[in-house]
Each structure stands twice: as structure tokens, then as C-alpha cells.
Coordinates of C-alpha atoms and ligand atoms in Angstrom, one line a residue:
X19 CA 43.5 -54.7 88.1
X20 CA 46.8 -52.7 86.9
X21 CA 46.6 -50.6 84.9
X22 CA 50.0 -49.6 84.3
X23 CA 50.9 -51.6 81.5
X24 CA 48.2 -49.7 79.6
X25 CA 48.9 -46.6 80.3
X26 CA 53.2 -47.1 79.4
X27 CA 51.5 -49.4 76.1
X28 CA 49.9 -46.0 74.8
X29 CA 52.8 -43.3 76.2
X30 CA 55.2 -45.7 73.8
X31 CA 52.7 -45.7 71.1
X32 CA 52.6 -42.1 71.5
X33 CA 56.3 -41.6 71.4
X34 CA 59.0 -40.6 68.8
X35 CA 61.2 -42.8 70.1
X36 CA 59.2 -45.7 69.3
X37 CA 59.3 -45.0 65.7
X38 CA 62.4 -45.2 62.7
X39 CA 62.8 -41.8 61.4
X40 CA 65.2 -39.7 60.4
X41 CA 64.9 -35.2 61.0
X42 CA 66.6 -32.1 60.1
X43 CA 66.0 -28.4 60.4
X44 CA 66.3 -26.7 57.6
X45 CA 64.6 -23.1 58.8
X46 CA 67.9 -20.9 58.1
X47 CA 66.9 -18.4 61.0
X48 CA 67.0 -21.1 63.2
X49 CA 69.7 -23.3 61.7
X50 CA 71.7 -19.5 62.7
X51 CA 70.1 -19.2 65.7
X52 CA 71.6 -22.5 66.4
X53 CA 75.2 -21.6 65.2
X54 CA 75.2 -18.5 66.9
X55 CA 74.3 -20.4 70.3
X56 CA 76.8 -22.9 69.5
X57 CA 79.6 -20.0 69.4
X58 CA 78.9 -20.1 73.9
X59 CA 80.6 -23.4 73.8
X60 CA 85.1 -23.9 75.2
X61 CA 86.0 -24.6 72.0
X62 CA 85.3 -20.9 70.8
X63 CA 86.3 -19.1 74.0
X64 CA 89.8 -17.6 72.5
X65 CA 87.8 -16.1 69.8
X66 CA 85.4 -15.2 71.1
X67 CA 86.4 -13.4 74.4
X68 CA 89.8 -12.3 72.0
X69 CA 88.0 -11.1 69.4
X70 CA 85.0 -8.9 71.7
X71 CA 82.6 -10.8 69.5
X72 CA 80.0 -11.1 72.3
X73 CA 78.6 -7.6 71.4
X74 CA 78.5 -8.9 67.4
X75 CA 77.1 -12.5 68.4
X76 CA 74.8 -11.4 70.8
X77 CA 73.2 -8.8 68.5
X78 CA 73.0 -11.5 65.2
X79 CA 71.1 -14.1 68.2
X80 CA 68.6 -11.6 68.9
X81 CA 68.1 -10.7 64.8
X82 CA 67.0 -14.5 64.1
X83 CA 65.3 -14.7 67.3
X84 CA 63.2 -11.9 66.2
X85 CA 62.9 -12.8 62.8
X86 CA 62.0 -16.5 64.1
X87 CA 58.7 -14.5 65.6
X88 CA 56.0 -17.2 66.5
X89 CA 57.5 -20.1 64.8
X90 CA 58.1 -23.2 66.9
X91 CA 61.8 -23.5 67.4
X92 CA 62.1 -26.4 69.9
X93 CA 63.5 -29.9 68.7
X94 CA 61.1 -31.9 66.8
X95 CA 60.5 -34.7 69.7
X96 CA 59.9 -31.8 72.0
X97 CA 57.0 -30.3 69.7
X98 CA 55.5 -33.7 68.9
X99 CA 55.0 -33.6 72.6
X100 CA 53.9 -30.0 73.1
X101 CA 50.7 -29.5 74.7
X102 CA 47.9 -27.6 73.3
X103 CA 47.7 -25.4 76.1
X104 CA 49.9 -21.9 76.4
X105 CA 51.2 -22.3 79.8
X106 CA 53.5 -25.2 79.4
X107 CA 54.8 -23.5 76.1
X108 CA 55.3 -20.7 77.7
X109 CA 57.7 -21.7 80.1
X110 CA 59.5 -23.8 77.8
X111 CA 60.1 -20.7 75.4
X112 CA 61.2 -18.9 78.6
X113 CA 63.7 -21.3 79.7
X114 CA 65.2 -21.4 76.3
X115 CA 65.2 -17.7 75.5
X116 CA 65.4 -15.9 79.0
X117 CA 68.3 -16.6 80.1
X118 CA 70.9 -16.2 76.8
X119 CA 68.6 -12.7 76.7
X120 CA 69.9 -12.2 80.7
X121 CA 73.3 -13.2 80.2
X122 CA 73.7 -11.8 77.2
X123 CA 72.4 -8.2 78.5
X124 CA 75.0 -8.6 81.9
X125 CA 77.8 -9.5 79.5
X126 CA 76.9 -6.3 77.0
X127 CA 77.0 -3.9 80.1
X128 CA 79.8 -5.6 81.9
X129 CA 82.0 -8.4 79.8
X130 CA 84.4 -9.6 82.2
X131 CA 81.3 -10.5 84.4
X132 CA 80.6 -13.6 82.5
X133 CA 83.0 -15.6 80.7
X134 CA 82.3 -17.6 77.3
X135 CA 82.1 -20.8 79.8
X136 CA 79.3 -19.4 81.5
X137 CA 77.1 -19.1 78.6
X138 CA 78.0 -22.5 77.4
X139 CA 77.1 -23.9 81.2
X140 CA 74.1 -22.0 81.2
X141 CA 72.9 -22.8 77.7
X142 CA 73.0 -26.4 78.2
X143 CA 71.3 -25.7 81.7
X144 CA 68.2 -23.8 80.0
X145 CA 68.0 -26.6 77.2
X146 CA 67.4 -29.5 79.8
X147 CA 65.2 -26.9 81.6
X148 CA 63.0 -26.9 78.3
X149 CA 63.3 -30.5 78.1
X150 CA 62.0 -30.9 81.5
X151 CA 58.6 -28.8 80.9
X152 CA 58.2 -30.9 77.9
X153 CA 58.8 -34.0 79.9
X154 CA 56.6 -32.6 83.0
X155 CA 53.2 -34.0 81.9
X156 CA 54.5 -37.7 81.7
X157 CA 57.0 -38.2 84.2
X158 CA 56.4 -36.3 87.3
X159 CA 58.9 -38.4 88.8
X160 CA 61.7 -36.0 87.5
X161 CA 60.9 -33.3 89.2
X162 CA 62.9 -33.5 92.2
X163 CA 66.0 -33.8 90.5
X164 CA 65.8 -31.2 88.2
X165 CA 64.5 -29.0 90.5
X166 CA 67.5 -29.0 92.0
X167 CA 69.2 -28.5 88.2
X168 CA 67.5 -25.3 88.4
X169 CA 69.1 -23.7 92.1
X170 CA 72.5 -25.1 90.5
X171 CA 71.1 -22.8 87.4
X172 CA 70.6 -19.8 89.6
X173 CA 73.5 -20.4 91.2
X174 CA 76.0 -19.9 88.5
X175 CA 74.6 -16.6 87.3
X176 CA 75.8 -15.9 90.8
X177 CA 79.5 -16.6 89.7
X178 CA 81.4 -13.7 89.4
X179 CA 84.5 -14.1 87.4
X180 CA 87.1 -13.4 89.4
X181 CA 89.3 -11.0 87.2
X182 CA 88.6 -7.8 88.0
X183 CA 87.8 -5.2 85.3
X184 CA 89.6 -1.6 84.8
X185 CA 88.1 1.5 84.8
X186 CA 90.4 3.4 82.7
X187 CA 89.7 3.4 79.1
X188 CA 92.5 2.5 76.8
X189 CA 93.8 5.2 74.3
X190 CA 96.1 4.6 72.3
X191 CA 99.2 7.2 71.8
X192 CA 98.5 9.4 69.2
X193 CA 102.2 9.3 67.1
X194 CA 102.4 5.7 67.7
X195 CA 100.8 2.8 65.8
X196 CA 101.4 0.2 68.3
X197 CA 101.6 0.0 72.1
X198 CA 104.5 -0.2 74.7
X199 CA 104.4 -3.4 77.3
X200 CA 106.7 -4.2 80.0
X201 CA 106.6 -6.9 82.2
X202 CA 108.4 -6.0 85.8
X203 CA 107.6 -6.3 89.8
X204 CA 107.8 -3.5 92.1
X205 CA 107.2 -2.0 95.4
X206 CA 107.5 0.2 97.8
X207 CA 108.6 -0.8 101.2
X208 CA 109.2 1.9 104.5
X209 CA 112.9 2.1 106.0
X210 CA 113.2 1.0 109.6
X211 CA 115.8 3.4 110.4
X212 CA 115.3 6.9 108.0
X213 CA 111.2 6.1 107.7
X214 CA 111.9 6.8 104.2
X215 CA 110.6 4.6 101.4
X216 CA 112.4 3.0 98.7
X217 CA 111.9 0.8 95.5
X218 CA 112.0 -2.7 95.3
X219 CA 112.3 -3.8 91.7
X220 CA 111.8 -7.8 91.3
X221 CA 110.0 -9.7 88.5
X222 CA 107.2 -11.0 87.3
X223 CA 106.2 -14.6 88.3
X224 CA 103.5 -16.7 87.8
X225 CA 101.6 -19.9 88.7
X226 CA 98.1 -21.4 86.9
X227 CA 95.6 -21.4 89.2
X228 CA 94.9 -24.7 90.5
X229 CA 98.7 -25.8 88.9
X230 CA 99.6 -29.2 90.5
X231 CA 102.7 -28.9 89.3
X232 CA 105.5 -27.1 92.3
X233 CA 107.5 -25.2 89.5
X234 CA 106.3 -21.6 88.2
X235 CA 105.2 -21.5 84.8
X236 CA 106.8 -18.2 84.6
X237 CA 109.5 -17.6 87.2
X238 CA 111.8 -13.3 87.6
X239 CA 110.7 -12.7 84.5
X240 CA 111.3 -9.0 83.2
X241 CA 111.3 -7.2 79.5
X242 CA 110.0 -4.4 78.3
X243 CA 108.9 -3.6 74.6
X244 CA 108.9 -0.7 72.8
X245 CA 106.1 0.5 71.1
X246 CA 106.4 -0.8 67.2
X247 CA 108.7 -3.9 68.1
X248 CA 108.7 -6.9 66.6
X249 CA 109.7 -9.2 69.1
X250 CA 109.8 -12.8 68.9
X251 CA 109.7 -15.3 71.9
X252 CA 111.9 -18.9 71.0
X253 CA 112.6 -21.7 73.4
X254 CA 111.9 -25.3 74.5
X255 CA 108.1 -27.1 74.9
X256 CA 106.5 -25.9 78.0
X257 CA 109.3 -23.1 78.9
X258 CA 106.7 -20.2 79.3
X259 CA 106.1 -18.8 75.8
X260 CA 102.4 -19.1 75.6
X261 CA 101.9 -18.1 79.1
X262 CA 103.8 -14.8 78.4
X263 CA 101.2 -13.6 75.6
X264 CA 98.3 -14.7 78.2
X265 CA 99.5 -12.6 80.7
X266 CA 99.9 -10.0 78.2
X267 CA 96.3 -9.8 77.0
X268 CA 95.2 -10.5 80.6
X269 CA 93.9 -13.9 80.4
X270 CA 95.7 -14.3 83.8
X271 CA 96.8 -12.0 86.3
X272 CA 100.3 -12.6 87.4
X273 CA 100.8 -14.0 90.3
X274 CA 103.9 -11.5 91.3
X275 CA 104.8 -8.0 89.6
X276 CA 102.7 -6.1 86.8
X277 CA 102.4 -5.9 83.1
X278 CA 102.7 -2.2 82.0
X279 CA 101.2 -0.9 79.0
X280 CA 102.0 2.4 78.1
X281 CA 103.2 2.9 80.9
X282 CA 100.3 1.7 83.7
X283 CA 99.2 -1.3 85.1
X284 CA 97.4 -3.5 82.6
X285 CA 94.5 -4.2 85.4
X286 CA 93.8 -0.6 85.1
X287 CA 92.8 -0.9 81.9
X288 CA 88.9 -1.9 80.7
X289 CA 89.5 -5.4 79.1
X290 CA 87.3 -4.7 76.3
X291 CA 89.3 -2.0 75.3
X292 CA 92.7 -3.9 75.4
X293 CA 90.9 -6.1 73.5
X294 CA 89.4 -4.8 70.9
X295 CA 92.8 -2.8 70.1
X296 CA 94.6 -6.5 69.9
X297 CA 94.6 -9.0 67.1
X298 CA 95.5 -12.5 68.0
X299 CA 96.6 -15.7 66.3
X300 CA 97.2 -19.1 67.8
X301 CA 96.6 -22.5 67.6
X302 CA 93.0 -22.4 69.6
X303 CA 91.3 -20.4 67.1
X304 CA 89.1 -22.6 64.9
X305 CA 86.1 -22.1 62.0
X306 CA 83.0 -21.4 63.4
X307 CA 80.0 -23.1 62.3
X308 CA 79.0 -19.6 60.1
X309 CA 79.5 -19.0 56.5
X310 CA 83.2 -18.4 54.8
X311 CA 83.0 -14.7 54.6
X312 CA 81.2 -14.6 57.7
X313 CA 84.3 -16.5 59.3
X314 CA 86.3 -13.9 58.1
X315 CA 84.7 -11.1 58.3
X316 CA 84.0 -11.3 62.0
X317 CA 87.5 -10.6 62.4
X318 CA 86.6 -7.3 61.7
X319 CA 82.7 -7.0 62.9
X320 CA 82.0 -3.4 61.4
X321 CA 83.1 -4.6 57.9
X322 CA 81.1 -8.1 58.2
X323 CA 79.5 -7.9 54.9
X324 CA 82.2 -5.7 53.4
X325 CA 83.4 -8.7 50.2
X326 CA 85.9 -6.8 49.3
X327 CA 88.0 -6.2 52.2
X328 CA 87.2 -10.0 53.3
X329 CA 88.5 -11.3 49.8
X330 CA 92.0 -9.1 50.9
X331 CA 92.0 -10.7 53.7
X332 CA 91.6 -14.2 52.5
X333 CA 94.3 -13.3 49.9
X334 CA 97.0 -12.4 52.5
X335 CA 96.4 -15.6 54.2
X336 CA 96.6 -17.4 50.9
X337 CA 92.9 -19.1 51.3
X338 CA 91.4 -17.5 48.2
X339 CA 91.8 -20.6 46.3
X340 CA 91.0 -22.7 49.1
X341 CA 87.7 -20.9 48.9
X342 CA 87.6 -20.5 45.1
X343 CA 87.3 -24.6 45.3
X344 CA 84.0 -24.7 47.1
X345 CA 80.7 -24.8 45.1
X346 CA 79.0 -22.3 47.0
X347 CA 82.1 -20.3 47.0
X348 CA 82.1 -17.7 50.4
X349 CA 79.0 -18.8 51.2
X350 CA 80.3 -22.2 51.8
X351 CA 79.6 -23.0 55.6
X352 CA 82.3 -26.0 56.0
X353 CA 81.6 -27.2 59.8
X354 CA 77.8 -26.3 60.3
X355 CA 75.9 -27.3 63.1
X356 CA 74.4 -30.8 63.4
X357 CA 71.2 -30.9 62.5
X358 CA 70.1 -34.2 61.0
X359 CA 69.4 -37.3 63.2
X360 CA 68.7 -40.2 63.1
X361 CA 66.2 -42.1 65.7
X362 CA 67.4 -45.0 67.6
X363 CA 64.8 -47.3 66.4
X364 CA 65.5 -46.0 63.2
X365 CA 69.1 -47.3 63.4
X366 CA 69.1 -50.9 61.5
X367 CA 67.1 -49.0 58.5
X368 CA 69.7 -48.8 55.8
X369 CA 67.3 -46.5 53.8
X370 CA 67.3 -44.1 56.7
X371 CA 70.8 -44.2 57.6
X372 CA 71.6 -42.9 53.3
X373 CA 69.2 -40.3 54.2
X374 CA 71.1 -39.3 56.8
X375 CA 74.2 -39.3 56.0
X376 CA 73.2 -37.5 52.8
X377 CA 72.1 -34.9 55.5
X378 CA 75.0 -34.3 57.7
X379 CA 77.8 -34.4 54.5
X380 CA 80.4 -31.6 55.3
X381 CA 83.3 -30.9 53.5
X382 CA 86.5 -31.8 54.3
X383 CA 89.8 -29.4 54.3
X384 CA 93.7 -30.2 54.9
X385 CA 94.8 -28.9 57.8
X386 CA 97.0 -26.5 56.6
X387 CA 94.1 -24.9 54.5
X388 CA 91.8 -24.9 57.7
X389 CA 94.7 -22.7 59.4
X390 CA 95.1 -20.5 56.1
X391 CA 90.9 -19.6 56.6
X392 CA 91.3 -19.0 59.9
X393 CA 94.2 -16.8 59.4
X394 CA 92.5 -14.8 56.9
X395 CA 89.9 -13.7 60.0
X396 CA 93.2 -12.6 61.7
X397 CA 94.0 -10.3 58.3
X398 CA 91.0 -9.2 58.5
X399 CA 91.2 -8.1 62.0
X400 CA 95.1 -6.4 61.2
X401 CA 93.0 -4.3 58.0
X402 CA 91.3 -2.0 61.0
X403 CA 93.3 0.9 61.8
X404 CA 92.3 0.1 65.3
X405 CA 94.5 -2.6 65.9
X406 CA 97.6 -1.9 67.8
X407 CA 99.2 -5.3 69.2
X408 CA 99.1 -7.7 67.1
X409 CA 100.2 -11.9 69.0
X410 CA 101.0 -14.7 67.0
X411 CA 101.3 -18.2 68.6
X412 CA 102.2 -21.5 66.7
X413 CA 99.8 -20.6 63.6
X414 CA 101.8 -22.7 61.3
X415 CA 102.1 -26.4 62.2
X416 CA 100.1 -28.0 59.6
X417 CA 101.8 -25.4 57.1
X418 CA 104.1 -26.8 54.5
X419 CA 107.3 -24.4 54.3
X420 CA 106.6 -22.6 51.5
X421 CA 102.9 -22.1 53.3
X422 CA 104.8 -21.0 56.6
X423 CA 107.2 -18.9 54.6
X424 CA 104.7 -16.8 53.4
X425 CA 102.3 -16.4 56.4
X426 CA 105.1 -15.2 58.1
X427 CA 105.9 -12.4 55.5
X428 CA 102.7 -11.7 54.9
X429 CA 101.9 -11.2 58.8
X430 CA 105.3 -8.8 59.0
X431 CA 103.9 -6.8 56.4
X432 CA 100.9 -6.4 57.5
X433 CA 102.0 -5.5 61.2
X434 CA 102.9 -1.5 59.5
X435 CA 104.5 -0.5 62.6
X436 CA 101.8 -2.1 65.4
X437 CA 104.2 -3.8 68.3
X438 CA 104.1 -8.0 67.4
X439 CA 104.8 -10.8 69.3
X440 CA 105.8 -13.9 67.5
X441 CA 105.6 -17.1 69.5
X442 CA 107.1 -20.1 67.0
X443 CA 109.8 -23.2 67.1
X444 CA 110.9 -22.8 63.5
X445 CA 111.8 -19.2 63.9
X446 CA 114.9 -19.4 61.4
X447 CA 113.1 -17.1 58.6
X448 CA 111.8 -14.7 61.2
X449 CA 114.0 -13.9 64.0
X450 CA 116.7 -12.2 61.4
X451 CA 113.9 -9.9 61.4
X452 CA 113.3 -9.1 65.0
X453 CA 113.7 -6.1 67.1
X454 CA 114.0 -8.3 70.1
X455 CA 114.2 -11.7 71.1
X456 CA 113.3 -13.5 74.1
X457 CA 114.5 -17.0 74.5
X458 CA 113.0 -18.9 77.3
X459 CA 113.8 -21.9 79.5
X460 CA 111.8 -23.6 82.4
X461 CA 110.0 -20.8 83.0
X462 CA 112.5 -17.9 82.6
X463 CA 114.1 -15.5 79.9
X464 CA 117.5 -16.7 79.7
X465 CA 118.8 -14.6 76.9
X466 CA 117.5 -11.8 75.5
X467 CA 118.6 -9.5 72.2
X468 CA 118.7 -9.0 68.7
X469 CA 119.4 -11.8 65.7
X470 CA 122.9 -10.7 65.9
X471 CA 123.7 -10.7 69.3
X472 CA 122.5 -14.1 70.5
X473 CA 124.3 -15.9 68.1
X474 CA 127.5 -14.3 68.9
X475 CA 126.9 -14.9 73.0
X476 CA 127.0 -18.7 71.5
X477 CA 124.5 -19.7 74.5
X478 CA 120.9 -21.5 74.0
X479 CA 119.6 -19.6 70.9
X480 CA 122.6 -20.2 68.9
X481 CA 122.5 -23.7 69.9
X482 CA 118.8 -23.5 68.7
X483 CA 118.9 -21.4 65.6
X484 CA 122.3 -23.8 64.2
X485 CA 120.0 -26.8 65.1
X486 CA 117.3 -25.9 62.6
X487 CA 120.0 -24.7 60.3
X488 CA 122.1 -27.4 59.8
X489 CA 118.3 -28.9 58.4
X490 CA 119.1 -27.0 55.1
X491 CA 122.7 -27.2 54.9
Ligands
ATP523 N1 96.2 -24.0 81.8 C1 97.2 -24.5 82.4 N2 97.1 -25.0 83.7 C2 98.2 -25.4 84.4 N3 99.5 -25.4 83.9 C3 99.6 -25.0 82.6 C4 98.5 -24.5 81.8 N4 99.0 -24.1 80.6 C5 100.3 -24.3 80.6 N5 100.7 -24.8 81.8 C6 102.1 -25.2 82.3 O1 102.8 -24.0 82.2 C7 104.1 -24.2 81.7 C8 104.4 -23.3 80.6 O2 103.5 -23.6 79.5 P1 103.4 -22.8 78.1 O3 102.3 -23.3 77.4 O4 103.5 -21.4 78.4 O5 104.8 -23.3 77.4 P2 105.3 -23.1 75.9 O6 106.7 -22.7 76.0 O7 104.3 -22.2 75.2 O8 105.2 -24.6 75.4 P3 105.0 -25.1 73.9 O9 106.2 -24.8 73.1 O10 104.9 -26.6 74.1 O11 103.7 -24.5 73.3 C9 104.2 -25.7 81.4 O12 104.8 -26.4 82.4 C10 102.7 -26.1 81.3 O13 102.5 -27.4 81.6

């Protein structure tokens, strides 16, 4: 006699999945436990590791964690299925707490060690890890395979990211409110015939890693700034802008030649320090899944709950009556994390499926007011006196031009005297402005100089500026 049948007839009885129901957390440590954990994931890495928030984020996770205490905080199949015994539990909390508490202790004492991906890779490693020990009792079967999950687990807190850290902390000139950069290669190479050594200069260059493509992204590329500048970088899609600033905050080494700031080697410098002395916006940085003064504040973590400094910052980026519109006002949290759902069996119940979508209702912004919140966390950022170097890339395309106008402005003023680089195609209202302009082409600075000067050498930024001129003639 088999008796298989019987025993999957009353594991399905047994199950979740074999029922129509519909769930949603609604513990608000653990709905921000979840949001916090969700802040590991790609799409938050420019904020993130730009920002320094791990120290911030890491301290809020272990807040809720605490203040979560004893209370089950596992997904609702997994505690339907939780045995009565500690052991199995104990694992599971272990393989969903340990290691965001490891990780998160490596990247407080050493932050270029692990890199936003890690976390993300990691989290989503320790949540099928918790799932598995859940899981264990009924299907023994798995084992095998997710054994091996866990040596690919152990593995990549192996990884070590490959850009090395400075040692040398970053202090910033004491007469000077900004910092100096120059971008330039050179070496020293022995004389055959007087032994004496002398200076190569060449410039910078530089390649992705992994690039198929045979051309450079950067190619001799050499500037310096002064400390203070505004300096605004124009030219054609995919002719190096972006890569510029990434080298310049040392998301990338170059590949030949050195950045200099303040005169030595950027790799000298800790990151963290370069960091937390820059203030960054481009088109990667999004709304996190946290609360509207939260999103803001963050910019500036020691004045998180400071409403009145946030509400400035909000007001420079022109969001306050974006904001003023929601119900729950700064507490609004416009993209939270998911936490309704809906069971498969559950799926043809039309009564369910209203509950449900009752339960996962967010509310919906233009783009242009989604870039004028997340441009208020950049204000907020520029209000500390700390901040020094201030990059702007492509903040404005969902802007109307009045909107653009005025973040412009309002980002010059605010820059008081800290060195800015402006990365943007419709430059016409800013570049009048500009101590320096770059203006780039497959991969190299082909002109470089003030408003005034460029136009009258009649080469590719006039061509460029009379092209979006003749728009409003
Ligand atoms: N992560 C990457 N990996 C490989 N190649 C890249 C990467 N990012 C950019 N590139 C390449 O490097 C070159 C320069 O790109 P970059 O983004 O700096 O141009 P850009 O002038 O900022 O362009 P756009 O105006 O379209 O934003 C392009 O050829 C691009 O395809």
C-alpha cells in the first residue's frame, strides 16, 4: 500500500497555498525594518554609497530590529509553518538577522569593503536561507541544492571590492569653501644617457571595466579646476560627461593618469571622507520607500528630524506644494514597500482582489514633481557647512522650463562658493554663468573656456549653444 498520496493530501491541506487569502503587515517597526533592508538593493546604490548613508541606515535597521524584540517577523506562510520547537526558529532568525548584522558591522569599520550590491546579494541570499529552514521539515529533497546556495553565500562575503581605500583623511582648506580637482597623467621615467629623471605629463584615459566596446570612454583628457568654480561640462550623448563626474568621486579609477584633489592623488584619500564632503545630483537618485521628510532629510543624516531645515530644503527645490498636496503631508510615504498579497488560489476571488488592491494603493506623482522631492534631499545635503563639491548631472529632464529655470538658479545660489560641476544638454541659461566650460566629444575635451570665449572660437559649443538658441528666437 502507498502511502504517498496521503501523506501530499494532508501537507496540501495543511498549506497556505491551498487556500484564497489575501495578507499585509501592518507592524510599522517591521514595515521599516523592511524599507530599510530594501534601501541594499541596485536601484539605491548612487544614494546610498554617495550619500555615506550606510552608517545612518545601518543604525535605523538595528533600532526596529531591537524594538521588534521577540515578535515574529518572518512572512506569514513561513510562520504558519514554524515549528513549535526553538531550534528550527532559531536558525531561521539567524539566517535572516546574522548576516545584514555581519555585513553591516565590516561595512561600518571599512566601507569600501562591501559595496551596496553586496548587501542586496546577500540579503536575498539569507532570505532563501530562512525559507529553506522553514521548508526543511517537508522537503528534505532541497537540501542538496541549497546547500550549495549557502558555500556561494560564504563565498561572496569573501569578495573584496576591488577599489582600494585611502588612508589619508580629507581636510578641507581652511580659507576655501570648496575643493580644487585636476585631472592629468604623469610620470617619471630614468634617462638612458644622463641617468637623470624627468617628467612625462600625458592625460587621463579611461575604459569601463569589462567595456565591449574598442573606443575609450574617456580618451587625453586633462583640466584642472580651481577651488570655488563653477564649471559646466556640455557635449553630445555618450561623449564622456558622466564618466568625468564618476571618476571624480571615485566610482572608477582611471585607467591612465590621476585625479588630483587639493593637490594629491584622489586614491589617497579615505572615500568616506570624499564623500561625505560631496553632494550629488543625477538622474539615478530616486525616493526611497521612507517617509517625505525622511527622504529629505537623509540628505543631511545629523538634521533627520530637523522640520524646519527639511521644509527649506523642499522649498528651494520647489516641492513644498508638491508635498502640501498629500493628506498625510511630510509623513506621506509615496513608494512604500509591498506588503499586501494576494494568494494564488486566491486569484479568481474578485472580493479578494478589492481587498487587495485597496492594500497596495500608492500615490502617484508627475515626473517632474518626483525629481523636484528628490532634489530637495540634494538642498538638504548643500544646507551642511560640510559640503564642499557639489555634481549635478541631468536633474532636469522631466522639468518643464520654468521648473528647470529655477532649479538651476536655485542650485547656483545655493553652491555659496563650494566648486560645482554641472553636467546638462540645455545649458543655454547656465553656461553664461560659468567659470569654465568643458565641451566634450567621443571621449575627449575638445574646447575648453569661459561663455565668452567659446563662442567667439565659433567651433562645437557655438554650434551647440546657437542650436538651442535659435529655439527662442
Ligand atoms: N557602465 C558602463 N559600462 C560600459 N560602458 C559605459 C558605461 N557607462 C557609459 N559607458 C560608455 O562610455 C561612453 C561615455 O558615456 P557617458 O555616460 O559618460 O556619456 P555622456 O556624455 O554622459 O552621455 P549622455 O549625454 O547620453 O548622458 C559611452 O560610449 C557609453 O556607452
Amino acid at each position: 500500500m502507498c502511502f504517498l498520496p496521503l501523506i501530499l493530501d494532508n501537507m496540501w491541506d495543511n498549506e497556505l497555498w491551498s487556500k484564497a487569502y489575501v495578507k499585509q503587515a501592518v507592524n510599522d517597526d517591521y514595515l521599516r525594518q523592511e524599507a530599510l533592508t530594501s534601501l541594499a538593493k541596485h536601484t539605491y546604490k548612487a544614494e546610498v554609497m554617495g550619500g555615506n548613508l550606510s552608517g545612518y541606515l545601518l543604525n535605523e535597521y538595528q533600532k526596529v530590529h531591537d524594538a521588534l524584540g521577540h515578535i515574529p517577523n518572518g512572512d506569514v506562510e513561513d510562520l504558519w509553518r514554524r515549528p513549535t520547537t526553538a531550534l528550527p526558529s532559531m536558525f531561521s532568525n539567524l539566517c535572516n538577522d546574522g548576516p545584514m548584522l555581519y555585513i553591516g558591522l565590516l561595512a561600518l569599520m571599512n566601507p569600501s569593503q562591501v559595496s551596496v550590491v553586496q548587501l542586496a546579494m546577500l540579503e536575498q541570499a539569507a532570505t532563501r536561507l530562512r525559507y529553506t529552514f522553514s521548508f526543511a521539515k517537508h522537503i528534505i529533497s532541497l537540501y542538496p541544492t541549497e546547500l550549495a546556495g549557502l558555500k556561494n553565500f560564504y563565498r561572496l562575503l569573501d569578495l573584496k571590492n576591488k577599489m582600494k581605500d585611502g588612508c589619508m583623511p580629507y581636510s578641507p582648506a581652511a580659507d576655501s569653501s570648496g575643493l580644487s580637482l585636476e585631472v592629468r597623467y604623469e610620470s617619471r621615467v630614468l634617462c638612458g644617457c644622463c641617468s637623470s629623471y624627468f617628467q612625462i605629463d600625458r592625460n587621463v584615459s579611461f575604459n569601463y571595466p569589462g567595456a565591449k566596446s574598442e573606443r575609450d570612454a574617456l580618451k587625453d583628457v586633462s583640466f584642472s579646476i580651481k577651488a570655488g568654480q563653477l564649471v559646466v561640462i556640455v557635449g553630445a550623448n555618450g561623449s564622456g560627461k558622466s564618466t568625468i563626474l564618476k571618476l571624480l568621486t571615485r566610482y572608477y579609477d582611471t585607467t591612465s593618469g590621476t585625479v588630483l584633489i587639493d593637490g594629491n592623488p584622489i586614491q589617497d584619500y579615505r572615500i568616506a571622507d570624499l564623500r561625505s564632503v560631496t553632494a550629488s545630483l543625477t538622474q539615478e537618485h530616486t525616493l526611497f520607500p521612507l517617509s517625505m521628510s525622511e527622504n529629505i532629510g537623509i540628505g543631511s543624516p545629523s538634521s533627520v528630524t530637523n522640520l524646519d531645515k527639511i521644509a527649506q530644503a523642499a522649498k528651494l527645490a520647489g516641492a513644498q506644494d508638491v508635498i502640501k498636496n498629500f493628506t498625510d503631508g511630510y509623513d506621506t510615504v509615496l513608494e512604500p514597500v509591498k506588503t499586501a498579497h494576494l494568494s494564488y488560489t486566491g486569484r479568481g476571488n474578485e472580493d479578494l482582489k478589492k481587498e487587495y488592491e485597496k492594500m497596495e494603493k500608492t500615490i502617484n506623482v508627475s515626473g517632474g514633481e518626483k525629481q523636484r522631492l528628490v532634489a530637495s534631499r540634494t538642498f538638504m545635503r548643500m544646507l551642511s557647512e560640510d559640503i564642499k563639491f557639489v555634481i549635478v548631472d541631468e536633474p532636469s529632464s522631466a522639468l518643464d522650463p520654468g521648473g528647470e529655470y529655477e532649479l538651476f538658479k536655485q542650485l547656483r545660489e545655493a553652491r555659496k562658493g563650494r566648486t560645482m560641476i554641472f553636467v546638462t544638454h540645455r545649458f543655454a541659461h547656465l553656461t553664461k554663468f560659468a567659470d569654465l566650460i568643458l565641451c566634450m566629444k567621443g571621449g575627449s575635451v575638445i574646447e575648453m573656456g569661459t561663455h565668452q570665449e567659446l563662442l567667439n572660437h565659433e567651433g562645437e559649443y557655438a554650434h551647440l549653444y546657437n542650436v538651442q538658441a535659435q529655439a527662442f528666437t
